[in-house]
Amino acid sequence: MRIVSLLPSATETLFALGLGEQLVAVTHECDYPPEAAALPVVTRSTFDFAAKSSQEIEDAVALAARDGASLYEVDTAVIRELRPDLVVAQDVCRVCAVPASQVMDDLSPIPVLRQHPHTFDEVLRDIEGLASACQTDASSLMSSLRERVAAAAEKALARRRVRGVFLEWLDPPYPAGHWTPDILSLAGIDDPLARPGTPSSAVTWSDVAAVRPEVLVLAPCGWGLERARQEAAAVADRVDAVGATRVLWCSPSLKMTAGVS
């Protein structure tokens, strides 16, 4: 089978399923596992996000949404030349990754698998759905993931639950949305600002401080740990004003099961 992945988490999952050799192209953001970086790239960002601050990115995304502009360019001609049996994309967020709707018409009749989880259970079901579409058995991987989550949740039950806030963007602050609140709950964190199963929306730093969190988790969408630290430093006065006793940084992926731990 020949597979094109337009979603970094799907790329990671395909390798975890032992299907890395069936991947024929990925996105410019697919950097894990390291083998993914050697594959042909069929996308690019239309904005130089690396050179912009969080607030500048927020403004650029809002402008693009108003004008109906895409944040990504996809080389559908190259994808067609690669003759894939399956293309994997998502329709949860037009900002975080290439939206399936952007490529479906141009790639027709190539099958496009749309990943669209909103809860943690749906994330796991989408992994099974991807395996099924690729005609492979996911039982071993799923057992491993579920066992790790169950062990972490059991460990959390033995401890005092803590009040915390998870931010997936810092300027302006966006609290946890979609599946992240499920993960926080499993890990023993009660987040009053979280929006389970729905998209996140901006709040103010005053809203964050009003919660009086013991733990503040900073996980700017799309950034690794080093960039997350840089973004936190840019709003250090507001982070300090929240008064959390612990401030953590993290980055998202299939490794979210490790995040529960």
PDB file of C-alpha atoms in Angstrom:
ATOM      1  CA  MET A   1       0.000   0.000   0.000  1.00  0.00           C
ATOM      2  CA  ARG A   2       1.178   3.534  -0.807  1.00  0.00           C
ATOM      3  CA  ILE A   3       0.223   6.193   1.743  1.00  0.00           C
ATOM      4  CA  VAL A   4       0.546   9.995   1.847  1.00  0.00           C
ATOM      5  CA  SER A   5       0.195  11.555   5.294  1.00  0.00           C
ATOM      6  CA  LEU A   6      -0.890  15.187   5.564  1.00  0.00           C
ATOM      7  CA  LEU A   7      -1.028  14.976   9.348  1.00  0.00           C
ATOM      8  CA  PRO A   8       2.025  14.688  11.650  1.00  0.00           C
ATOM      9  CA  SER A   9       0.191  12.605  14.263  1.00  0.00           C
ATOM     10  CA  ALA A  10      -0.922  10.180  11.537  1.00  0.00           C
ATOM     11  CA  THR A  11       2.671   9.906  10.322  1.00  0.00           C
ATOM     12  CA  GLU A  12       3.805   8.988  13.823  1.00  0.00           C
ATOM     13  CA  THR A  13       0.952   6.500  14.166  1.00  0.00           C
ATOM     14  CA  LEU A  14       1.745   4.837  10.842  1.00  0.00           C
ATOM     15  CA  PHE A  15       5.326   4.269  11.947  1.00  0.00           C
ATOM     16  CA  ALA A  16       4.084   2.927  15.287  1.00  0.00           C
ATOM     17  CA  LEU A  17       1.893   0.490  13.351  1.00  0.00           C
ATOM     18  CA  GLY A  18       4.938  -0.704  11.406  1.00  0.00           C
ATOM     19  CA  LEU A  19       3.794   0.974   8.179  1.00  0.00           C
ATOM     20  CA  GLY A  20       6.602   3.493   7.784  1.00  0.00           C
ATOM     21  CA  GLU A  21       7.866   1.803   4.625  1.00  0.00           C
ATOM     22  CA  GLN A  22       4.467   2.316   3.003  1.00  0.00           C
ATOM     23  CA  LEU A  23       4.622   6.095   3.400  1.00  0.00           C
ATOM     24  CA  VAL A  24       5.554   7.824   0.140  1.00  0.00           C
ATOM     25  CA  ALA A  25       5.167  11.476   1.225  1.00  0.00           C
ATOM     26  CA  VAL A  26       4.542  13.592   4.325  1.00  0.00           C
ATOM     27  CA  THR A  27       4.179  17.230   5.394  1.00  0.00           C
ATOM     28  CA  HIS A  28       6.849  19.792   6.194  1.00  0.00           C
ATOM     29  CA  GLU A  29       5.876  19.388   9.871  1.00  0.00           C
ATOM     30  CA  CYS A  30       6.350  15.606  10.067  1.00  0.00           C
ATOM     31  CA  ASP A  31       9.529  15.310  12.130  1.00  0.00           C
ATOM     32  CA  TYR A  32       8.846  12.226  14.249  1.00  0.00           C
ATOM     33  CA  PRO A  33      10.087   9.573  14.167  1.00  0.00           C
ATOM     34  CA  PRO A  34      13.356  10.817  12.620  1.00  0.00           C
ATOM     35  CA  GLU A  35      12.855   8.522   9.611  1.00  0.00           C
ATOM     36  CA  ALA A  36       9.873  10.634   8.579  1.00  0.00           C
ATOM     37  CA  ALA A  37      12.140  13.586   7.820  1.00  0.00           C
ATOM     38  CA  ALA A  38      13.764  11.639   4.970  1.00  0.00           C
ATOM     39  CA  LEU A  39      10.482  11.240   3.071  1.00  0.00           C
ATOM     40  CA  PRO A  40       9.339  13.515   0.213  1.00  0.00           C
ATOM     41  CA  VAL A  41       7.525  16.634   1.466  1.00  0.00           C
ATOM     42  CA  VAL A  42       4.375  17.769  -0.346  1.00  0.00           C
ATOM     43  CA  THR A  43       3.292  20.760   1.762  1.00  0.00           C
ATOM     44  CA  ARG A  44       4.591  24.099   2.920  1.00  0.00           C
ATOM     45  CA  SER A  45       3.319  26.888   5.133  1.00  0.00           C
ATOM     46  CA  THR A  46       2.142  30.069   3.435  1.00  0.00           C
ATOM     47  CA  PHE A  47       3.297  32.067   6.479  1.00  0.00           C
ATOM     48  CA  ASP A  48       6.713  32.340   8.123  1.00  0.00           C
ATOM     49  CA  PHE A  49       5.460  31.435  11.584  1.00  0.00           C
ATOM     50  CA  ALA A  50       8.969  30.881  12.940  1.00  0.00           C
ATOM     51  CA  ALA A  51       9.748  34.582  12.613  1.00  0.00           C
ATOM     52  CA  LYS A  52       6.520  35.772  14.258  1.00  0.00           C
ATOM     53  CA  SER A  53       5.451  36.170  17.864  1.00  0.00           C
ATOM     54  CA  SER A  54       2.381  34.406  19.240  1.00  0.00           C
ATOM     55  CA  GLN A  55       0.286  37.574  18.939  1.00  0.00           C
ATOM     56  CA  GLU A  56       1.477  38.166  15.361  1.00  0.00           C
ATOM     57  CA  ILE A  57       0.558  34.579  14.483  1.00  0.00           C
ATOM     58  CA  GLU A  58      -2.873  35.028  16.089  1.00  0.00           C
ATOM     59  CA  ASP A  59      -3.432  38.150  13.986  1.00  0.00           C
ATOM     60  CA  ALA A  60      -2.228  36.470  10.764  1.00  0.00           C
ATOM     61  CA  VAL A  61      -4.489  33.460  11.319  1.00  0.00           C
ATOM     62  CA  ALA A  62      -7.482  35.717  11.981  1.00  0.00           C
ATOM     63  CA  LEU A  63      -6.765  37.687   8.801  1.00  0.00           C
ATOM     64  CA  ALA A  64      -6.437  34.494   6.751  1.00  0.00           C
ATOM     65  CA  ALA A  65      -9.747  33.227   8.121  1.00  0.00           C
ATOM     66  CA  ARG A  66     -11.450  36.514   7.257  1.00  0.00           C
ATOM     67  CA  ASP A  67     -10.071  36.439   3.707  1.00  0.00           C
ATOM     68  CA  GLY A  68     -10.707  32.722   3.211  1.00  0.00           C
ATOM     69  CA  ALA A  69      -6.989  32.095   2.651  1.00  0.00           C
ATOM     70  CA  SER A  70      -5.283  28.801   3.447  1.00  0.00           C
ATOM     71  CA  LEU A  71      -2.323  28.574   5.790  1.00  0.00           C
ATOM     72  CA  TYR A  72      -0.867  25.717   3.739  1.00  0.00           C
ATOM     73  CA  GLU A  73       0.078  24.940   0.159  1.00  0.00           C
ATOM     74  CA  VAL A  74      -0.250  21.315  -0.925  1.00  0.00           C
ATOM     75  CA  ASP A  75       1.423  19.988  -4.072  1.00  0.00           C
ATOM     76  CA  THR A  76      -1.484  17.852  -5.220  1.00  0.00           C
ATOM     77  CA  ALA A  77       0.173  17.298  -8.612  1.00  0.00           C
ATOM     78  CA  VAL A  78       3.125  15.557  -6.950  1.00  0.00           C
ATOM     79  CA  ILE A  79       0.767  13.546  -4.756  1.00  0.00           C
ATOM     80  CA  ARG A  80      -1.036  12.314  -7.876  1.00  0.00           C
ATOM     81  CA  GLU A  81       2.301  11.386  -9.478  1.00  0.00           C
ATOM     82  CA  LEU A  82       3.096   9.274  -6.395  1.00  0.00           C
ATOM     83  CA  ARG A  83      -0.096   7.275  -7.048  1.00  0.00           C
ATOM     84  CA  PRO A  84      -1.061   6.719  -3.405  1.00  0.00           C
ATOM     85  CA  ASP A  85      -3.727   4.235  -2.408  1.00  0.00           C
ATOM     86  CA  LEU A  86      -4.639   6.416   0.568  1.00  0.00           C
ATOM     87  CA  VAL A  87      -4.183  10.006   1.744  1.00  0.00           C
ATOM     88  CA  VAL A  88      -4.588  10.777   5.455  1.00  0.00           C
ATOM     89  CA  ALA A  89      -5.728  14.250   6.531  1.00  0.00           C
ATOM     90  CA  GLN A  90      -7.804  15.902   9.268  1.00  0.00           C
ATOM     91  CA  ASP A  91     -10.786  18.192   9.597  1.00  0.00           C
ATOM     92  CA  VAL A  92     -10.531  19.214  13.256  1.00  0.00           C
ATOM     93  CA  CYS A  93      -8.581  22.452  12.774  1.00  0.00           C
ATOM     94  CA  ARG A  94      -7.662  24.421   9.650  1.00  0.00           C
ATOM     95  CA  VAL A  95      -4.779  26.065  11.545  1.00  0.00           C
ATOM     96  CA  CYS A  96      -3.000  23.084  13.106  1.00  0.00           C
ATOM     97  CA  ALA A  97      -2.598  20.996   9.931  1.00  0.00           C
ATOM     98  CA  VAL A  98      -3.728  20.749   6.313  1.00  0.00           C
ATOM     99  CA  PRO A  99      -7.545  20.479   6.299  1.00  0.00           C
ATOM    100  CA  ALA A 100      -8.943  17.546   4.337  1.00  0.00           C
ATOM    101  CA  SER A 101     -11.415  19.847   2.596  1.00  0.00           C
ATOM    102  CA  GLN A 102      -8.516  21.690   0.947  1.00  0.00           C
ATOM    103  CA  VAL A 103      -7.345  18.653  -1.017  1.00  0.00           C
ATOM    104  CA  MET A 104     -10.299  16.310  -1.477  1.00  0.00           C
ATOM    105  CA  ASP A 105     -11.563  17.754  -4.768  1.00  0.00           C
ATOM    106  CA  ASP A 106      -8.100  18.007  -6.347  1.00  0.00           C
ATOM    107  CA  LEU A 107      -7.167  14.464  -5.312  1.00  0.00           C
ATOM    108  CA  SER A 108     -10.434  12.752  -6.251  1.00  0.00           C
ATOM    109  CA  PRO A 109     -10.870   9.798  -6.765  1.00  0.00           C
ATOM    110  CA  ILE A 110      -7.921   8.984  -4.445  1.00  0.00           C
ATOM    111  CA  PRO A 111      -9.396   7.946  -1.064  1.00  0.00           C
ATOM    112  CA  VAL A 112      -8.844  10.546   1.678  1.00  0.00           C
ATOM    113  CA  LEU A 113      -9.187   9.337   5.269  1.00  0.00           C
ATOM    114  CA  ARG A 114     -10.406  12.204   7.449  1.00  0.00           C
ATOM    115  CA  GLN A 115      -9.261  12.112  11.070  1.00  0.00           C
ATOM    116  CA  HIS A 116     -11.594  14.169  13.276  1.00  0.00           C
ATOM    117  CA  PRO A 117     -11.307  13.283  16.981  1.00  0.00           C
ATOM    118  CA  HIS A 118     -12.713  15.597  19.642  1.00  0.00           C
ATOM    119  CA  THR A 119     -12.253  13.420  22.751  1.00  0.00           C
ATOM    120  CA  PHE A 120      -9.471  11.146  23.955  1.00  0.00           C
ATOM    121  CA  ASP A 121     -11.585   8.054  23.235  1.00  0.00           C
ATOM    122  CA  GLU A 122     -12.076   9.332  19.689  1.00  0.00           C
ATOM    123  CA  VAL A 123      -8.311   9.801  19.322  1.00  0.00           C
ATOM    124  CA  LEU A 124      -7.867   6.115  20.138  1.00  0.00           C
ATOM    125  CA  ARG A 125     -10.700   5.134  17.789  1.00  0.00           C
ATOM    126  CA  ASP A 126      -9.098   7.142  14.991  1.00  0.00           C
ATOM    127  CA  ILE A 127      -5.880   5.173  15.473  1.00  0.00           C
ATOM    128  CA  GLU A 128      -7.893   1.984  15.034  1.00  0.00           C
ATOM    129  CA  GLY A 129      -9.651   3.505  12.030  1.00  0.00           C
ATOM    130  CA  LEU A 130      -6.331   4.381  10.411  1.00  0.00           C
ATOM    131  CA  ALA A 131      -5.074   0.843  10.962  1.00  0.00           C
ATOM    132  CA  SER A 132      -8.263  -0.570   9.461  1.00  0.00           C
ATOM    133  CA  ALA A 133      -7.978   1.675   6.390  1.00  0.00           C
ATOM    134  CA  CYS A 134      -4.409   0.416   5.959  1.00  0.00           C
ATOM    135  CA  GLN A 135      -5.521  -3.200   6.443  1.00  0.00           C
ATOM    136  CA  THR A 136      -3.271  -3.791   9.432  1.00  0.00           C
ATOM    137  CA  ASP A 137      -3.809  -5.019  12.988  1.00  0.00           C
ATOM    138  CA  ALA A 138      -3.668  -2.323  15.677  1.00  0.00           C
ATOM    139  CA  SER A 139      -4.434  -4.589  18.638  1.00  0.00           C
ATOM    140  CA  SER A 140      -0.880  -4.693  19.995  1.00  0.00           C
ATOM    141  CA  LEU A 141      -0.397  -0.921  19.774  1.00  0.00           C
ATOM    142  CA  MET A 142      -3.833  -0.216  21.237  1.00  0.00           C
ATOM    143  CA  SER A 143      -3.263  -2.586  24.143  1.00  0.00           C
ATOM    144  CA  SER A 144       0.037  -0.891  24.911  1.00  0.00           C
ATOM    145  CA  LEU A 145      -1.507   2.588  24.786  1.00  0.00           C
ATOM    146  CA  ARG A 146      -4.522   1.665  26.903  1.00  0.00           C
ATOM    147  CA  GLU A 147      -2.391  -0.139  29.487  1.00  0.00           C
ATOM    148  CA  ARG A 148      -0.125   2.879  29.829  1.00  0.00           C
ATOM    149  CA  VAL A 149      -3.073   5.240  30.240  1.00  0.00           C
ATOM    150  CA  ALA A 150      -4.777   2.928  32.758  1.00  0.00           C
ATOM    151  CA  ALA A 151      -1.589   2.642  34.818  1.00  0.00           C
ATOM    152  CA  ALA A 152      -1.136   6.412  34.862  1.00  0.00           C
ATOM    153  CA  ALA A 153      -4.787   7.004  35.772  1.00  0.00           C
ATOM    154  CA  GLU A 154      -4.566   4.494  38.622  1.00  0.00           C
ATOM    155  CA  LYS A 155      -1.450   6.228  39.898  1.00  0.00           C
ATOM    156  CA  ALA A 156      -3.245   9.587  39.764  1.00  0.00           C
ATOM    157  CA  LEU A 157      -6.164   8.210  41.785  1.00  0.00           C
ATOM    158  CA  ALA A 158      -3.804   7.540  44.677  1.00  0.00           C
ATOM    159  CA  ARG A 159      -2.798  11.189  44.837  1.00  0.00           C
ATOM    160  CA  ARG A 160      -4.567  14.419  45.713  1.00  0.00           C
ATOM    161  CA  ARG A 161      -6.121  16.009  42.641  1.00  0.00           C
ATOM    162  CA  VAL A 162      -4.684  19.397  41.797  1.00  0.00           C
ATOM    163  CA  ARG A 163      -6.200  22.516  40.307  1.00  0.00           C
ATOM    164  CA  GLY A 164      -4.467  23.483  37.100  1.00  0.00           C
ATOM    165  CA  VAL A 165      -4.735  25.314  33.796  1.00  0.00           C
ATOM    166  CA  PHE A 166      -3.481  23.990  30.464  1.00  0.00           C
ATOM    167  CA  LEU A 167      -2.793  26.619  27.788  1.00  0.00           C
ATOM    168  CA  GLU A 168      -2.462  25.607  24.144  1.00  0.00           C
ATOM    169  CA  TRP A 169      -1.593  29.182  23.101  1.00  0.00           C
ATOM    170  CA  LEU A 170      -0.106  32.000  25.154  1.00  0.00           C
ATOM    171  CA  ASP A 171      -0.777  35.347  23.497  1.00  0.00           C
ATOM    172  CA  PRO A 172      -3.697  35.484  23.826  1.00  0.00           C
ATOM    173  CA  PRO A 173      -4.106  32.501  26.167  1.00  0.00           C
ATOM    174  CA  TYR A 174      -6.218  29.618  24.874  1.00  0.00           C
ATOM    175  CA  PRO A 175      -7.224  26.970  27.451  1.00  0.00           C
ATOM    176  CA  ALA A 176      -7.437  23.251  26.728  1.00  0.00           C
ATOM    177  CA  GLY A 177      -9.983  22.067  24.187  1.00  0.00           C
ATOM    178  CA  HIS A 178     -10.968  18.877  22.339  1.00  0.00           C
ATOM    179  CA  TRP A 179      -9.291  15.788  23.896  1.00  0.00           C
ATOM    180  CA  THR A 180      -6.806  17.569  26.160  1.00  0.00           C
ATOM    181  CA  PRO A 181      -9.260  18.022  29.081  1.00  0.00           C
ATOM    182  CA  ASP A 182      -9.764  14.231  29.115  1.00  0.00           C
ATOM    183  CA  ILE A 183      -6.013  13.745  29.460  1.00  0.00           C
ATOM    184  CA  LEU A 184      -5.803  16.316  32.245  1.00  0.00           C
ATOM    185  CA  SER A 185      -8.597  14.598  34.153  1.00  0.00           C
ATOM    186  CA  LEU A 186      -6.933  11.198  33.794  1.00  0.00           C
ATOM    187  CA  ALA A 187      -3.717  12.724  35.135  1.00  0.00           C
ATOM    188  CA  GLY A 188      -5.487  14.091  38.219  1.00  0.00           C
ATOM    189  CA  ILE A 189      -5.705  17.730  37.129  1.00  0.00           C
ATOM    190  CA  ASP A 190      -8.951  19.701  37.449  1.00  0.00           C
ATOM    191  CA  ASP A 191      -8.941  22.549  34.926  1.00  0.00           C
ATOM    192  CA  PRO A 192     -11.899  24.960  35.323  1.00  0.00           C
ATOM    193  CA  LEU A 193     -11.123  26.672  32.002  1.00  0.00           C
ATOM    194  CA  ALA A 194     -10.969  23.490  29.913  1.00  0.00           C
ATOM    195  CA  ARG A 195     -13.498  22.908  27.121  1.00  0.00           C
ATOM    196  CA  PRO A 196     -13.915  19.115  26.753  1.00  0.00           C
ATOM    197  CA  GLY A 197     -14.764  17.904  23.262  1.00  0.00           C
ATOM    198  CA  THR A 198     -14.961  21.380  21.737  1.00  0.00           C
ATOM    199  CA  PRO A 199     -12.522  23.845  20.145  1.00  0.00           C
ATOM    200  CA  SER A 200     -10.632  26.170  22.431  1.00  0.00           C
ATOM    201  CA  SER A 201     -11.303  29.910  22.450  1.00  0.00           C
ATOM    202  CA  ALA A 202      -9.285  32.809  23.802  1.00  0.00           C
ATOM    203  CA  VAL A 203      -9.531  33.977  27.405  1.00  0.00           C
ATOM    204  CA  THR A 204      -7.568  36.633  29.290  1.00  0.00           C
ATOM    205  CA  TRP A 205      -4.650  36.261  31.663  1.00  0.00           C
ATOM    206  CA  SER A 206      -6.969  37.655  34.332  1.00  0.00           C
ATOM    207  CA  ASP A 207      -9.238  34.658  33.714  1.00  0.00           C
ATOM    208  CA  VAL A 208      -6.257  32.337  34.182  1.00  0.00           C
ATOM    209  CA  ALA A 209      -5.145  34.067  37.385  1.00  0.00           C
ATOM    210  CA  ALA A 210      -8.701  33.999  38.773  1.00  0.00           C
ATOM    211  CA  VAL A 211      -8.603  30.193  38.784  1.00  0.00           C
ATOM    212  CA  ARG A 212      -5.598  30.320  41.148  1.00  0.00           C
ATOM    213  CA  PRO A 213      -4.019  27.217  39.570  1.00  0.00           C
ATOM    214  CA  GLU A 214      -1.470  25.160  41.441  1.00  0.00           C
ATOM    215  CA  VAL A 215      -0.097  23.909  38.121  1.00  0.00           C
ATOM    216  CA  LEU A 216       0.203  25.838  34.859  1.00  0.00           C
ATOM    217  CA  VAL A 217       0.939  23.738  31.755  1.00  0.00           C
ATOM    218  CA  LEU A 218       2.219  25.651  28.719  1.00  0.00           C
ATOM    219  CA  ALA A 219       1.905  23.760  25.428  1.00  0.00           C
ATOM    220  CA  PRO A 220       1.745  26.212  22.499  1.00  0.00           C
ATOM    221  CA  CYS A 221       0.223  24.410  19.526  1.00  0.00           C
ATOM    222  CA  GLY A 222       2.774  23.430  16.892  1.00  0.00           C
ATOM    223  CA  TRP A 223       5.888  24.310  18.904  1.00  0.00           C
ATOM    224  CA  GLY A 224       8.498  22.085  20.492  1.00  0.00           C
ATOM    225  CA  LEU A 225       9.813  22.516  24.015  1.00  0.00           C
ATOM    226  CA  GLU A 226      12.435  25.145  23.201  1.00  0.00           C
ATOM    227  CA  ARG A 227      10.008  27.398  21.316  1.00  0.00           C
ATOM    228  CA  ALA A 228       7.427  26.877  24.083  1.00  0.00           C
ATOM    229  CA  ARG A 229       9.976  28.162  26.599  1.00  0.00           C
ATOM    230  CA  GLN A 230      10.710  31.177  24.387  1.00  0.00           C
ATOM    231  CA  GLU A 231       7.017  32.008  24.100  1.00  0.00           C
ATOM    232  CA  ALA A 232       6.603  31.658  27.865  1.00  0.00           C
ATOM    233  CA  ALA A 233       9.548  34.008  28.411  1.00  0.00           C
ATOM    234  CA  ALA A 234       7.836  36.600  26.203  1.00  0.00           C
ATOM    235  CA  VAL A 235       4.845  36.653  28.575  1.00  0.00           C
ATOM    236  CA  ALA A 236       6.824  35.913  31.750  1.00  0.00           C
ATOM    237  CA  ASP A 237       5.256  38.753  33.716  1.00  0.00           C
ATOM    238  CA  ARG A 238       1.769  37.385  33.042  1.00  0.00           C
ATOM    239  CA  VAL A 239       2.841  33.801  33.783  1.00  0.00           C
ATOM    240  CA  ASP A 240       4.379  34.927  37.085  1.00  0.00           C
ATOM    241  CA  ALA A 241       1.229  36.874  37.973  1.00  0.00           C
ATOM    242  CA  VAL A 242      -0.829  33.672  37.791  1.00  0.00           C
ATOM    243  CA  GLY A 243       1.021  32.458  40.888  1.00  0.00           C
ATOM    244  CA  ALA A 244       1.180  28.754  40.032  1.00  0.00           C
ATOM    245  CA  THR A 245       3.607  26.760  42.167  1.00  0.00           C
ATOM    246  CA  ARG A 246       4.596  24.635  39.168  1.00  0.00           C
ATOM    247  CA  VAL A 247       4.943  25.621  35.502  1.00  0.00           C
ATOM    248  CA  LEU A 248       5.369  22.816  32.965  1.00  0.00           C
ATOM    249  CA  TRP A 249       6.063  22.773  29.217  1.00  0.00           C
ATOM    250  CA  CYS A 250       5.042  20.048  26.804  1.00  0.00           C
ATOM    251  CA  SER A 251       4.392  19.306  23.121  1.00  0.00           C
ATOM    252  CA  PRO A 252       1.534  17.148  21.697  1.00  0.00           C
ATOM    253  CA  SER A 253       1.447  13.853  19.653  1.00  0.00           C
ATOM    254  CA  LEU A 254       0.761  10.076  19.867  1.00  0.00           C
ATOM    255  CA  LYS A 255       3.086  10.454  22.852  1.00  0.00           C
ATOM    256  CA  MET A 256       0.115  12.078  24.604  1.00  0.00           C
ATOM    257  CA  THR A 257      -0.250   8.781  26.464  1.00  0.00           C
ATOM    258  CA  ALA A 258       3.147   9.519  27.987  1.00  0.00           C
ATOM    259  CA  GLY A 259       1.806  12.957  28.869  1.00  0.00           C
ATOM    260  CA  VAL A 260      -0.828  11.342  31.086  1.00  0.00           C
ATOM    261  CA  SER A 261       2.029   9.737  33.017  1.00  0.00           C
TER     262      SER A 261
END
